[in-house]
Short mmCIF file of C-alpha atoms in Angstrom, two decimals:
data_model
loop_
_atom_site.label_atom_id
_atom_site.label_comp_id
_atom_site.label_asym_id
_atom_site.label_seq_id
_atom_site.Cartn_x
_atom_site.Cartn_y
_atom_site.Cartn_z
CA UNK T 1 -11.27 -2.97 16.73
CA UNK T 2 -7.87 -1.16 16.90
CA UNK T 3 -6.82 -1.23 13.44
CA UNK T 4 -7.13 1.55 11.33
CA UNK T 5 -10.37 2.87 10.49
CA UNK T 6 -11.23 4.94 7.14
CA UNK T 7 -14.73 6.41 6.55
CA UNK T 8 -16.75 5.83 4.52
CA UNK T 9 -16.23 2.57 3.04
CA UNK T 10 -17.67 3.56 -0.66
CA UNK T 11 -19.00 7.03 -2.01
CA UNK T 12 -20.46 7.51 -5.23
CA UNK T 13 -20.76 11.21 -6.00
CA UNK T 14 -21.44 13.38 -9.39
CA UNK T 15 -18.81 14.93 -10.88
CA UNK T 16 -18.10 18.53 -9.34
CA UNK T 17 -19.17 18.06 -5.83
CA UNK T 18 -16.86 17.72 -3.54
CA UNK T 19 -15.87 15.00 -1.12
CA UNK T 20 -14.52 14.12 2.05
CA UNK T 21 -12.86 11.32 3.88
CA UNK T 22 -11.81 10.35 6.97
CA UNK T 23 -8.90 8.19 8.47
CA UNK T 24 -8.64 7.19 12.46
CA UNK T 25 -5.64 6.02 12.52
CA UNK T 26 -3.77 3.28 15.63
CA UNK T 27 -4.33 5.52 18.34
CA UNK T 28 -0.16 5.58 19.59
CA UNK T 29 0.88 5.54 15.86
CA UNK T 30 2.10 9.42 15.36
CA UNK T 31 3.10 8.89 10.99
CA UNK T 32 -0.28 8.97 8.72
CA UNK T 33 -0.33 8.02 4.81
CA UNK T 34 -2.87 8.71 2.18
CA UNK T 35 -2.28 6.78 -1.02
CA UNK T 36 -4.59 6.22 -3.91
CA UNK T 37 -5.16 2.92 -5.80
CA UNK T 38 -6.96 2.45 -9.22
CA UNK T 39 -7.48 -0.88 -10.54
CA UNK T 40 -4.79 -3.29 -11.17
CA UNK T 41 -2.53 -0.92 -9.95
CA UNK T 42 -0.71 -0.81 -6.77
CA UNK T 43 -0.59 1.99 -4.21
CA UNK T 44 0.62 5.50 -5.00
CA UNK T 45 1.93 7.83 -2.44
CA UNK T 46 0.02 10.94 -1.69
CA UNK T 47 0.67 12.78 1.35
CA UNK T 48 2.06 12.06 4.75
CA UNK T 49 2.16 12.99 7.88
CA UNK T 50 3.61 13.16 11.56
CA UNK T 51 1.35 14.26 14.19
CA UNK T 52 -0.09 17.55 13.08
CA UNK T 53 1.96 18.53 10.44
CA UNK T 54 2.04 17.63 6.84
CA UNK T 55 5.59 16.55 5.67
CA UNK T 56 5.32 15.51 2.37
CA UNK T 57 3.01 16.30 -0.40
CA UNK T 58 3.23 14.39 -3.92
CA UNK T 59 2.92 15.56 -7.25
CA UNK T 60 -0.55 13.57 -7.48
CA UNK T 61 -1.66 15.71 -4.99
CA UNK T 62 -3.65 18.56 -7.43
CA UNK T 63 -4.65 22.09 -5.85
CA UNK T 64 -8.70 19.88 -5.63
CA UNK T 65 -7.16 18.06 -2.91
CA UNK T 66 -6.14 18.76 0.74
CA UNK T 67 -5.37 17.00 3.68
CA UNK T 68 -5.19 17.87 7.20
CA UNK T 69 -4.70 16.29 10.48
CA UNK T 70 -5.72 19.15 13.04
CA UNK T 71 -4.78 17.51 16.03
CA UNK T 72 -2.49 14.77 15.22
CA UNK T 73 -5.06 12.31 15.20
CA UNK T 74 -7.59 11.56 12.50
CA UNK T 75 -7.07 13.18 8.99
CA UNK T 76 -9.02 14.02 6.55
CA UNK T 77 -8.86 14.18 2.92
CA UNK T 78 -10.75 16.29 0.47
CA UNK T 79 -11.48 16.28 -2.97
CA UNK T 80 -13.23 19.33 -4.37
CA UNK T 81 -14.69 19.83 -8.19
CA UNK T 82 -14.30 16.30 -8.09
CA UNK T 83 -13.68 14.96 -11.81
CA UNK T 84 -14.16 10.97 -13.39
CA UNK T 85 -10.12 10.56 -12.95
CA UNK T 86 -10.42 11.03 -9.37
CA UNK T 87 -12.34 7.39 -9.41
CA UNK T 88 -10.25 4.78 -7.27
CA UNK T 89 -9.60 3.13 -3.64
CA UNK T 90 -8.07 5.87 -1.09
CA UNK T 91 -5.90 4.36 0.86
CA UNK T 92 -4.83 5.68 4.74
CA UNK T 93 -2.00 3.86 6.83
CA UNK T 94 -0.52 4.59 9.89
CA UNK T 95 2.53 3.30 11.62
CA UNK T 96 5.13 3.78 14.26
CA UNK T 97 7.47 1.63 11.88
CA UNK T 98 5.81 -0.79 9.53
CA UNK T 99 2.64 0.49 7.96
CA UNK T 100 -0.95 -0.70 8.85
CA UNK T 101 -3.55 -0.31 6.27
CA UNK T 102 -7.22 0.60 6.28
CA UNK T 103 -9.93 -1.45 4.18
CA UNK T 104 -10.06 2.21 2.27
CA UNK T 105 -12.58 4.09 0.82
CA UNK T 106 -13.74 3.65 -2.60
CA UNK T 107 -14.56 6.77 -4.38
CA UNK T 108 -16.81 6.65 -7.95
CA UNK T 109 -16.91 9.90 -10.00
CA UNK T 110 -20.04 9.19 -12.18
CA UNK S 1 12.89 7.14 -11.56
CA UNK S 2 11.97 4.93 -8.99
CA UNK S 3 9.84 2.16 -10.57
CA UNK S 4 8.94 -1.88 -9.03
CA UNK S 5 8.26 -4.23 -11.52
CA UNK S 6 6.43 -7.52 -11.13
CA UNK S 7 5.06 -10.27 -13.26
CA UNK S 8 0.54 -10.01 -13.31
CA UNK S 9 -0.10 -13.68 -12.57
CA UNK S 10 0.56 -16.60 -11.25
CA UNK S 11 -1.59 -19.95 -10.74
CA UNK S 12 -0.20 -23.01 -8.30
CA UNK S 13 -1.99 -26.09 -7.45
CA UNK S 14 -2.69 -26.39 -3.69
CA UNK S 15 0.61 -27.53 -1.75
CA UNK S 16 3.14 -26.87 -3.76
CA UNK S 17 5.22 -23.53 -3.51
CA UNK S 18 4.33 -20.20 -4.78
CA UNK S 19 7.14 -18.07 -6.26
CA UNK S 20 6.67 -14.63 -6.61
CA UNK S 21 9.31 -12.33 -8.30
CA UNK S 22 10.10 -8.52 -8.48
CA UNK S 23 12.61 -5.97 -9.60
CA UNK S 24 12.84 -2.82 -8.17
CA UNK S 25 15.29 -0.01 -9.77
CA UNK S 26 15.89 2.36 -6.59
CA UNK S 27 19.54 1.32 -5.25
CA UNK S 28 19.28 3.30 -2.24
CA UNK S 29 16.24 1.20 -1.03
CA UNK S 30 16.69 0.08 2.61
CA UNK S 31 13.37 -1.71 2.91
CA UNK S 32 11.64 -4.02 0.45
CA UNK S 33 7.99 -5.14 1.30
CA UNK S 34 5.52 -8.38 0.69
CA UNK S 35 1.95 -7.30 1.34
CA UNK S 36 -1.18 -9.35 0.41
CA UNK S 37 -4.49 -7.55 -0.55
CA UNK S 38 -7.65 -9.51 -0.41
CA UNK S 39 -10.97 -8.49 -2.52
CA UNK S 40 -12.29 -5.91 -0.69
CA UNK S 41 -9.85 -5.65 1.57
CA UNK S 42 -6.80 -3.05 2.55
CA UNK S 43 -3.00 -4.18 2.48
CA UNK S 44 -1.75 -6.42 4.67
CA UNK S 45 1.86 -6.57 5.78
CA UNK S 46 3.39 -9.79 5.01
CA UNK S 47 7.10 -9.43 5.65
CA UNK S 48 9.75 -7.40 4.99
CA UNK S 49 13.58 -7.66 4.61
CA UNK S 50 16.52 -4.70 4.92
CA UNK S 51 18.20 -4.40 2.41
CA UNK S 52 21.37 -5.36 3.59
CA UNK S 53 20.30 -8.87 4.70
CA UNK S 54 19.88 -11.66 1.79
CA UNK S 55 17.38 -13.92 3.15
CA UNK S 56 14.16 -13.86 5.95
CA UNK S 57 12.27 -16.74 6.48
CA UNK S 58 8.83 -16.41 8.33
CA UNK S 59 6.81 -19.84 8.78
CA UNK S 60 5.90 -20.69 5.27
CA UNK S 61 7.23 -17.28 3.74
CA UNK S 62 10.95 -17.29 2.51
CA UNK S 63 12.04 -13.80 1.17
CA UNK S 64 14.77 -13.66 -0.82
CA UNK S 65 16.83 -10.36 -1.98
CA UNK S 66 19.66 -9.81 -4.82
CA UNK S 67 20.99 -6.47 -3.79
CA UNK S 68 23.27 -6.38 -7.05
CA UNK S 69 20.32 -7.18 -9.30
CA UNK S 70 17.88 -5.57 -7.69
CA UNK S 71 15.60 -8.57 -7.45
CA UNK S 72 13.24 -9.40 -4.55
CA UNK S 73 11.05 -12.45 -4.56
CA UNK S 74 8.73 -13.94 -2.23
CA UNK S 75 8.27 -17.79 -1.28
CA UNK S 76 5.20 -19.15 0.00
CA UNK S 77 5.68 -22.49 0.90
CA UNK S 78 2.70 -25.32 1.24
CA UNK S 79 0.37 -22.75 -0.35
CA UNK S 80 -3.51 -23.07 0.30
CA UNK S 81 -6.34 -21.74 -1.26
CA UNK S 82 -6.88 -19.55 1.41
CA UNK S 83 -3.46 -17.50 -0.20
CA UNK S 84 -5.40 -16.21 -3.29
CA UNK S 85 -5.06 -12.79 -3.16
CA UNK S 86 -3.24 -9.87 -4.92
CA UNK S 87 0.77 -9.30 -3.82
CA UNK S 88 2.34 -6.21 -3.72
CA UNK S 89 6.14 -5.83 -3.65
CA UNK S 90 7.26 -2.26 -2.00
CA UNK S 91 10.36 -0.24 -1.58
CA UNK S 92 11.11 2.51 0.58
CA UNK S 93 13.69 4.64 2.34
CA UNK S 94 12.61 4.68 5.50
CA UNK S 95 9.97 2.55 7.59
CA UNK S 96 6.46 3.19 8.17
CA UNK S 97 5.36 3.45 4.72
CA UNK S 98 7.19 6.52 4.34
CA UNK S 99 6.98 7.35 0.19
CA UNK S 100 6.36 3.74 -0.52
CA UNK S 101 6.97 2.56 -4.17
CA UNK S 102 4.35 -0.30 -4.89
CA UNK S 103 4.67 -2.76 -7.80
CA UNK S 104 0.98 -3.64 -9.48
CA UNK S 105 1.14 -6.28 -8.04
CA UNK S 106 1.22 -10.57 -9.02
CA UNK S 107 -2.53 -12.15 -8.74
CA UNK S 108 -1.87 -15.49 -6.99
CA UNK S 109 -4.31 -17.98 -8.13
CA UNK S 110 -4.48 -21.19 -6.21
CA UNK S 111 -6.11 -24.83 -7.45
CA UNK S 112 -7.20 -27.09 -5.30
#
């Protein structure tokens, strides 16, 4: 399978641990997204990057969260303290141009 | 601020044509986006169209943008059950996803 890849699939955690996901993106594609989906919503951007370094953070993007992409490959994205609002799909994409999506990992805050 | 606007829902009997709309407010847009989400699934690229071109036509997909109105719609021609799914209508600056602005998306329900 050479699509993009996002691990897990589904976490349920209690509110105030903190999480982690990963993202292995199309192995030649150097741009990586995070975006965040809660129901009946559509995507919303959170960070982005090219190769190693992170270009572009949103406003969504609280001091819980961080991303990183050490070596231009996978990425990572924690939440920490996590909180009930933090509850939705996280989204990772990659591209060269046009942006292919992973299945995403849903994240429940109980 | 940037917003893209699109109707919730939309039911069609199976082989006739699907139309669905959206209006997106950023003039400085240079791509516009289809993408189809399945239960479970992550976003799939449809099709998209430049923003300086008025029409794209893909097999059974006919996009159609209004540059002066702002108004982007999607035509899914023939359209099986097998097109139920979620739509998303997406603007950007730049390609590759780059701070793509997502609508919430039309639910496309399909009769047979």
């Amino acid at each position: 399978d050479t699509g993009v890849s996002q691990d897990p699939r589904h976490k349920i955690t209690k509110r105030g641990q903190n999480v982690t996901f990963r993202c292995d993106p199309i192995s030649e594609h150097n741009r990586l997204y995070w975006y965040r989906q809660t129901l009946g919503q559509g995507p919303e951007f959170l960070t982005y990057f090219q190769n190693e370094a992170q270009l572009e953070k949103s406003r969504l993007l609280s001091d819980r969260f961080s991303a990183e992409r050490p070596k231009g490959s996978f990425s990572t994205l924690e939440i920490q303290r996590t909180e009930q609002g933090d509850s939705a799909m996280y989204l990772c994409a990659s591209s060269p141009n046009e942006a292919f999506f992973g299945q995403g990992t849903r994240l429940t805050v109980v | 601020g940037e917003d893209v606007e699109q109707s919730l829902f939309l039911s069609v009997r199976e082989g006739d044509s699907s139309v669905i709309n959206c209006t997106y407010t950023d003039s400085s847009s240079t791509y516009l986006y289809w993408y189809k989400q399945e239960p479970g699934a992550g976003l799939q690229l449809l099709t998209y169209i430049f923003s300086n071109m008025d029409m794209k036509q893909d097999q059974r997909l006919t996009v159609l943008l209004n540059k002066k109105d702002k108004h982007l719609s999607l035509r899914i021609a023939d359209t099986q059950t097998g097109d139920s799914a979620i739509y998303f209508c997406a603007e950007s600056m730049g390609t590759g996803g780059f701070k793509t602005i997502f609508g919430a998306g039309t639910r496309l329900f399909v009769k047979a």
